[in-house]
Amino acid sequence: MPEVVDKSAFDFGGKTLIALTPNGNQLCVTNKAGLSKVLQMNNPEEEPEVFEIPENVTSVVCDSNTSFIVTTLKGDCFRYDFSGKDQLLARSMLPMRDCDVVHNGKMVVIGGDDMELSLVELSEGFKRYSIKSDEQVAQLSYSSQTNLLSVSYIDGRVCFYSISSTRPNKVKALEGYIPKNSYNDDHRDELLNHGDEEKDDADDDTVRDVEFRVENRICARAAVSYTHLTLPTTERV
């Protein structure tokens, strides 16, 4: 039977994002403070590789068995190998919200507040292709089975793009299924001015970390397979 291992990645808590390598052997864990660890799934007690990454990461995805990609609230997209060497893939004046790898890890698609969808080749040179999006991007999801990219927008729409070529082609749009939402980024100034100085009291269950406001925690990601489409909703079942 599978064994469940309870392991703390970061002792001081806070927002943590994870991504699994394609072969399932490594788990990349990042936190908002700018640290990343690579955990060995087959040997969770082994001391992980630890290195610094940008603060306030908004998404992480493994593009290969030896590297991963992150986007940030500052508007950067970096690729890291497991030794901590970084490569800048793209940069925006506005926050990047999500990314996903497509075409068997040969490209990464990026979306955020600049109302663009960008595809970046992960070969030497990192050639970038961009198209205008309908709205600010909330979250992305790619299905290799259907070769469809699902893009969730903050206005509650989900659009599906065929990415058979380097320019995504919109094939379908759904409205009214996912919650409308606008990110609250006021915490960027608070984090800059105060850092993590204010800690929650041990006897107080109130979470004061401003990053965990409701509008910053809503899931809008769609999931597509050959036979099913799964969408998050505001309804309680």
mmCIF file of C-alpha atoms in Angstrom:
data_model
loop_
_atom_site.group_PDB
_atom_site.id
_atom_site.type_symbol
_atom_site.label_atom_id
_atom_site.label_comp_id
_atom_site.label_asym_id
_atom_site.label_seq_id
_atom_site.Cartn_x
_atom_site.Cartn_y
_atom_site.Cartn_z
ATOM 1 C CA MET A 1 0.000 0.000 0.000
ATOM 2 C CA PRO A 2 1.154 3.597 -0.599
ATOM 3 C CA GLU A 3 2.790 5.155 2.429
ATOM 4 C CA VAL A 4 1.730 8.583 3.641
ATOM 5 C CA VAL A 5 4.651 10.735 4.784
ATOM 6 C CA ASP A 6 3.931 13.864 6.818
ATOM 7 C CA LYS A 7 6.828 16.250 6.275
ATOM 8 C CA SER A 8 7.170 19.964 6.996
ATOM 9 C CA ALA A 9 8.812 21.773 4.092
ATOM 10 C CA PHE A 10 9.173 25.177 5.787
ATOM 11 C CA ASP A 11 9.041 25.575 9.533
ATOM 12 C CA PHE A 12 7.726 29.149 9.485
ATOM 13 C CA GLY A 13 4.673 28.387 7.343
ATOM 14 C CA GLY A 14 3.151 30.886 4.930
ATOM 15 C CA LYS A 15 2.026 30.445 1.336
ATOM 16 C CA THR A 16 3.627 27.359 -0.212
ATOM 17 C CA LEU A 17 3.385 26.089 -3.794
ATOM 18 C CA ILE A 18 4.391 22.654 -5.081
ATOM 19 C CA ALA A 19 5.043 20.967 -8.436
ATOM 20 C CA LEU A 20 5.896 17.376 -9.279
ATOM 21 C CA THR A 21 8.456 16.436 -11.931
ATOM 22 C CA PRO A 22 7.132 14.476 -14.956
ATOM 23 C CA ASN A 23 8.742 11.250 -13.715
ATOM 24 C CA GLY A 24 7.263 11.717 -10.240
ATOM 25 C CA ASN A 25 10.614 11.396 -8.478
ATOM 26 C CA GLN A 26 11.080 14.982 -7.223
ATOM 27 C CA LEU A 27 8.761 17.497 -5.601
ATOM 28 C CA CYS A 28 9.602 21.188 -5.981
ATOM 29 C CA VAL A 29 8.384 23.281 -3.054
ATOM 30 C CA THR A 30 8.517 27.083 -3.009
ATOM 31 C CA ASN A 31 7.414 29.659 -0.460
ATOM 32 C CA LYS A 32 6.591 33.358 -0.508
ATOM 33 C CA ALA A 33 9.807 34.273 1.318
ATOM 34 C CA GLY A 34 11.974 33.305 -1.659
ATOM 35 C CA LEU A 35 13.153 29.785 -0.836
ATOM 36 C CA SER A 36 12.822 26.574 -2.817
ATOM 37 C CA LYS A 37 13.460 22.957 -1.914
ATOM 38 C CA VAL A 38 13.661 19.860 -4.103
ATOM 39 C CA LEU A 39 12.396 16.839 -2.166
ATOM 40 C CA GLN A 40 13.113 13.263 -3.229
ATOM 41 C CA MET A 41 9.800 11.408 -3.380
ATOM 42 C CA ASN A 42 11.411 7.981 -3.066
ATOM 43 C CA ASN A 43 13.463 9.080 -0.074
ATOM 44 C CA PRO A 44 11.596 11.890 1.743
ATOM 45 C CA GLU A 45 14.019 11.808 4.682
ATOM 46 C CA GLU A 46 16.951 12.766 2.457
ATOM 47 C CA GLU A 47 18.160 16.322 2.996
ATOM 48 C CA PRO A 48 16.698 18.396 0.133
ATOM 49 C CA GLU A 49 18.459 20.843 -2.133
ATOM 50 C CA VAL A 50 17.705 24.390 -0.939
ATOM 51 C CA PHE A 51 18.265 27.611 -2.875
ATOM 52 C CA GLU A 52 16.921 31.128 -3.195
ATOM 53 C CA ILE A 53 14.300 32.214 -5.717
ATOM 54 C CA PRO A 54 12.326 35.478 -6.069
ATOM 55 C CA GLU A 55 9.890 36.384 -3.313
ATOM 56 C CA ASN A 56 6.102 36.290 -3.782
ATOM 57 C CA VAL A 57 5.942 33.448 -6.280
ATOM 58 C CA THR A 58 2.497 33.079 -7.860
ATOM 59 C CA SER A 59 2.931 29.731 -9.628
ATOM 60 C CA VAL A 60 5.393 26.891 -10.112
ATOM 61 C CA VAL A 61 5.520 24.077 -12.665
ATOM 62 C CA CYS A 62 8.168 21.475 -13.519
ATOM 63 C CA ASP A 63 9.050 21.581 -17.213
ATOM 64 C CA SER A 64 11.451 18.613 -16.977
ATOM 65 C CA ASN A 65 12.863 16.135 -14.494
ATOM 66 C CA THR A 66 15.685 18.547 -13.651
ATOM 67 C CA SER A 67 14.137 22.027 -13.764
ATOM 68 C CA PHE A 68 11.090 24.094 -12.857
ATOM 69 C CA ILE A 69 9.531 27.439 -13.784
ATOM 70 C CA VAL A 70 8.102 30.130 -11.493
ATOM 71 C CA THR A 71 6.124 33.325 -12.024
ATOM 72 C CA THR A 72 6.067 36.204 -9.577
ATOM 73 C CA LEU A 73 3.912 39.040 -8.355
ATOM 74 C CA LYS A 74 6.620 41.407 -9.568
ATOM 75 C CA GLY A 75 6.059 40.254 -13.161
ATOM 76 C CA ASP A 76 9.006 37.918 -13.766
ATOM 77 C CA CYS A 77 9.134 34.373 -15.101
ATOM 78 C CA PHE A 78 12.260 32.355 -14.270
ATOM 79 C CA ARG A 79 13.448 28.870 -15.024
ATOM 80 C CA TYR A 80 15.587 27.106 -12.403
ATOM 81 C CA ASP A 81 17.566 23.905 -12.595
ATOM 82 C CA PHE A 82 17.884 21.797 -9.455
ATOM 83 C CA SER A 83 21.234 23.344 -8.592
ATOM 84 C CA GLY A 84 19.650 26.821 -8.377
ATOM 85 C CA LYS A 85 20.906 28.255 -11.686
ATOM 86 C CA ASP A 86 18.297 30.649 -13.059
ATOM 87 C CA GLN A 87 17.293 31.874 -16.525
ATOM 88 C CA LEU A 88 14.917 34.791 -17.151
ATOM 89 C CA LEU A 89 12.196 33.700 -19.587
ATOM 90 C CA ALA A 90 9.908 36.743 -19.625
ATOM 91 C CA ARG A 91 9.228 39.989 -17.804
ATOM 92 C CA SER A 92 6.160 42.192 -17.434
ATOM 93 C CA MET A 93 5.374 45.481 -15.719
ATOM 94 C CA LEU A 94 2.357 43.799 -14.093
ATOM 95 C CA PRO A 95 1.963 40.640 -11.980
ATOM 96 C CA MET A 96 2.156 37.238 -13.646
ATOM 97 C CA ARG A 97 -0.478 34.951 -12.166
ATOM 98 C CA ASP A 98 0.089 31.488 -13.607
ATOM 99 C CA CYS A 99 2.046 29.344 -16.037
ATOM 100 C CA ASP A 100 1.946 25.834 -17.476
ATOM 101 C CA VAL A 101 4.152 23.788 -19.768
ATOM 102 C CA VAL A 102 2.877 22.647 -23.154
ATOM 103 C CA HIS A 103 4.111 20.583 -26.109
ATOM 104 C CA ASN A 104 5.824 17.996 -23.895
ATOM 105 C CA GLY A 105 7.810 20.598 -21.992
ATOM 106 C CA LYS A 106 9.106 22.410 -25.059
ATOM 107 C CA MET A 107 7.211 25.624 -24.307
ATOM 108 C CA VAL A 108 5.700 27.452 -21.340
ATOM 109 C CA VAL A 109 2.550 29.553 -21.503
ATOM 110 C CA ILE A 110 2.254 32.537 -19.144
ATOM 111 C CA GLY A 111 -0.704 34.712 -18.170
ATOM 112 C CA GLY A 112 -1.274 37.630 -15.845
ATOM 113 C CA ASP A 113 -2.536 41.171 -15.465
ATOM 114 C CA ASP A 114 -1.049 42.546 -18.706
ATOM 115 C CA MET A 115 -3.927 40.997 -20.725
ATOM 116 C CA GLU A 116 -1.620 38.846 -22.819
ATOM 117 C CA LEU A 117 -1.021 35.153 -23.271
ATOM 118 C CA SER A 118 2.654 34.488 -23.874
ATOM 119 C CA LEU A 119 4.274 31.297 -25.114
ATOM 120 C CA VAL A 120 8.017 30.980 -24.628
ATOM 121 C CA GLU A 121 10.173 28.353 -26.286
ATOM 122 C CA LEU A 122 12.344 26.591 -23.718
ATOM 123 C CA SER A 123 15.181 26.023 -26.157
ATOM 124 C CA GLU A 124 18.163 28.350 -26.420
ATOM 125 C CA GLY A 125 17.094 31.936 -27.050
ATOM 126 C CA PHE A 126 13.677 31.651 -25.371
ATOM 127 C CA LYS A 127 11.743 33.001 -28.357
ATOM 128 C CA ARG A 128 8.451 34.519 -27.186
ATOM 129 C CA TYR A 129 5.057 34.641 -28.912
ATOM 130 C CA SER A 130 2.197 36.731 -27.491
ATOM 131 C CA ILE A 131 -1.478 37.316 -28.230
ATOM 132 C CA LYS A 132 -3.934 39.666 -26.587
ATOM 133 C CA SER A 133 -6.190 38.012 -24.031
ATOM 134 C CA ASP A 134 -9.801 38.916 -23.330
ATOM 135 C CA GLU A 135 -9.192 39.985 -19.729
ATOM 136 C CA GLN A 136 -6.710 39.641 -16.903
ATOM 137 C CA VAL A 137 -5.746 35.992 -16.515
ATOM 138 C CA ALA A 138 -6.515 34.230 -13.246
ATOM 139 C CA GLN A 139 -5.318 30.676 -13.879
ATOM 140 C CA LEU A 140 -4.202 28.363 -16.685
ATOM 141 C CA SER A 141 -4.520 24.647 -17.319
ATOM 142 C CA TYR A 142 -3.235 22.535 -20.211
ATOM 143 C CA SER A 143 -4.462 19.112 -21.320
ATOM 144 C CA SER A 144 -1.954 17.138 -23.368
ATOM 145 C CA GLN A 145 -4.738 14.673 -24.247
ATOM 146 C CA THR A 146 -6.776 17.278 -26.106
ATOM 147 C CA ASN A 147 -4.004 19.826 -26.745
ATOM 148 C CA LEU A 148 -6.298 22.480 -25.278
ATOM 149 C CA LEU A 149 -5.279 25.358 -23.050
ATOM 150 C CA SER A 150 -7.947 26.449 -20.559
ATOM 151 C CA VAL A 151 -7.703 30.090 -19.527
ATOM 152 C CA SER A 152 -9.744 31.336 -16.571
ATOM 153 C CA TYR A 153 -10.285 35.111 -16.525
ATOM 154 C CA ILE A 154 -11.107 37.336 -13.568
ATOM 155 C CA ASP A 155 -14.473 38.252 -15.126
ATOM 156 C CA GLY A 156 -15.730 34.674 -14.721
ATOM 157 C CA ARG A 157 -15.167 33.447 -18.265
ATOM 158 C CA VAL A 158 -13.254 30.323 -19.245
ATOM 159 C CA CYS A 159 -11.817 30.247 -22.761
ATOM 160 C CA PHE A 160 -10.333 27.225 -24.485
ATOM 161 C CA TYR A 161 -7.489 27.616 -26.952
ATOM 162 C CA SER A 162 -6.056 25.126 -29.387
ATOM 163 C CA ILE A 163 -2.286 25.372 -29.307
ATOM 164 C CA SER A 164 -1.431 23.177 -32.270
ATOM 165 C CA SER A 165 0.700 26.080 -33.482
ATOM 166 C CA THR A 166 2.718 28.783 -31.726
ATOM 167 C CA ARG A 167 -0.314 31.112 -31.810
ATOM 168 C CA PRO A 168 -3.175 29.936 -29.574
ATOM 169 C CA ASN A 169 -6.495 29.789 -31.404
ATOM 170 C CA LYS A 170 -9.641 30.301 -29.317
ATOM 171 C CA VAL A 171 -12.181 27.575 -29.996
ATOM 172 C CA LYS A 172 -14.733 27.940 -27.191
ATOM 173 C CA ALA A 173 -15.769 30.237 -24.345
ATOM 174 C CA LEU A 174 -17.957 29.585 -21.307
ATOM 175 C CA GLU A 175 -19.528 32.287 -19.162
ATOM 176 C CA GLY A 176 -21.070 32.219 -15.715
ATOM 177 C CA TYR A 177 -19.530 29.000 -14.438
ATOM 178 C CA ILE A 178 -16.607 30.195 -12.314
ATOM 179 C CA PRO A 179 -16.622 33.045 -9.781
ATOM 180 C CA LYS A 180 -15.667 36.542 -10.842
ATOM 181 C CA ASN A 181 -12.717 37.787 -8.880
ATOM 182 C CA SER A 182 -10.190 40.620 -8.715
ATOM 183 C CA TYR A 183 -6.900 40.063 -6.925
ATOM 184 C CA ASN A 184 -6.114 42.283 -3.961
ATOM 185 C CA ASP A 185 -2.429 43.167 -4.177
ATOM 186 C CA ASP A 186 -2.382 45.728 -1.363
ATOM 187 C CA HIS A 187 -0.312 43.241 0.633
ATOM 188 C CA ARG A 188 2.693 43.924 -1.594
ATOM 189 C CA ASP A 189 3.204 47.278 0.120
ATOM 190 C CA GLU A 190 2.535 45.775 3.540
ATOM 191 C CA LEU A 191 5.052 42.988 2.957
ATOM 192 C CA LEU A 192 7.589 45.507 1.723
ATOM 193 C CA ASN A 193 7.158 47.762 4.750
ATOM 194 C CA HIS A 194 6.689 45.189 7.483
ATOM 195 C CA GLY A 195 8.000 41.888 6.164
ATOM 196 C CA ASP A 196 7.032 39.060 8.474
ATOM 197 C CA GLU A 197 7.397 41.066 11.671
ATOM 198 C CA GLU A 198 3.812 40.566 12.770
ATOM 199 C CA LYS A 199 3.259 36.962 13.873
ATOM 200 C CA ASP A 200 0.001 35.305 14.806
ATOM 201 C CA ASP A 201 -0.488 34.687 18.499
ATOM 202 C CA ALA A 202 -0.395 31.034 19.455
ATOM 203 C CA ASP A 203 -3.734 31.406 21.278
ATOM 204 C CA ASP A 204 -5.404 33.277 18.424
ATOM 205 C CA ASP A 205 -6.858 31.346 15.481
ATOM 206 C CA THR A 206 -7.130 34.484 13.320
ATOM 207 C CA VAL A 207 -4.853 34.392 10.275
ATOM 208 C CA ARG A 208 -3.474 37.896 9.833
ATOM 209 C CA ASP A 209 -1.311 37.231 6.781
ATOM 210 C CA VAL A 210 -2.855 39.642 4.275
ATOM 211 C CA GLU A 211 -1.941 37.363 1.399
ATOM 212 C CA PHE A 212 -4.651 34.985 2.546
ATOM 213 C CA ARG A 213 -7.536 37.339 1.888
ATOM 214 C CA VAL A 214 -10.490 35.600 0.277
ATOM 215 C CA GLU A 215 -10.032 37.294 -3.095
ATOM 216 C CA ASN A 216 -6.482 35.951 -3.320
ATOM 217 C CA ARG A 217 -7.431 32.361 -2.546
ATOM 218 C CA ILE A 218 -10.258 31.615 -4.998
ATOM 219 C CA CYS A 219 -9.568 28.710 -7.346
ATOM 220 C CA ALA A 220 -10.580 29.358 -10.949
ATOM 221 C CA ARG A 221 -8.655 26.564 -12.672
ATOM 222 C CA ALA A 222 -10.427 24.383 -15.249
ATOM 223 C CA ALA A 223 -9.471 20.760 -15.925
ATOM 224 C CA VAL A 224 -10.116 19.075 -19.283
ATOM 225 C CA SER A 225 -9.889 15.432 -20.343
ATOM 226 C CA TYR A 226 -11.260 13.477 -23.295
ATOM 227 C CA THR A 227 -14.598 12.941 -21.583
ATOM 228 C CA HIS A 228 -14.908 15.504 -18.784
ATOM 229 C CA LEU A 229 -14.645 19.184 -18.034
ATOM 230 C CA THR A 230 -14.251 20.176 -14.384
ATOM 231 C CA LEU A 231 -14.822 23.741 -13.231
ATOM 232 C CA PRO A 232 -14.757 25.300 -9.761
ATOM 233 C CA THR A 233 -17.932 27.130 -8.745
ATOM 234 C CA THR A 234 -19.151 29.338 -5.928
ATOM 235 C CA GLU A 235 -21.954 26.881 -5.132
ATOM 236 C CA ARG A 236 -21.709 24.617 -2.112
ATOM 237 C CA VAL A 237 -22.654 21.038 -2.769
#
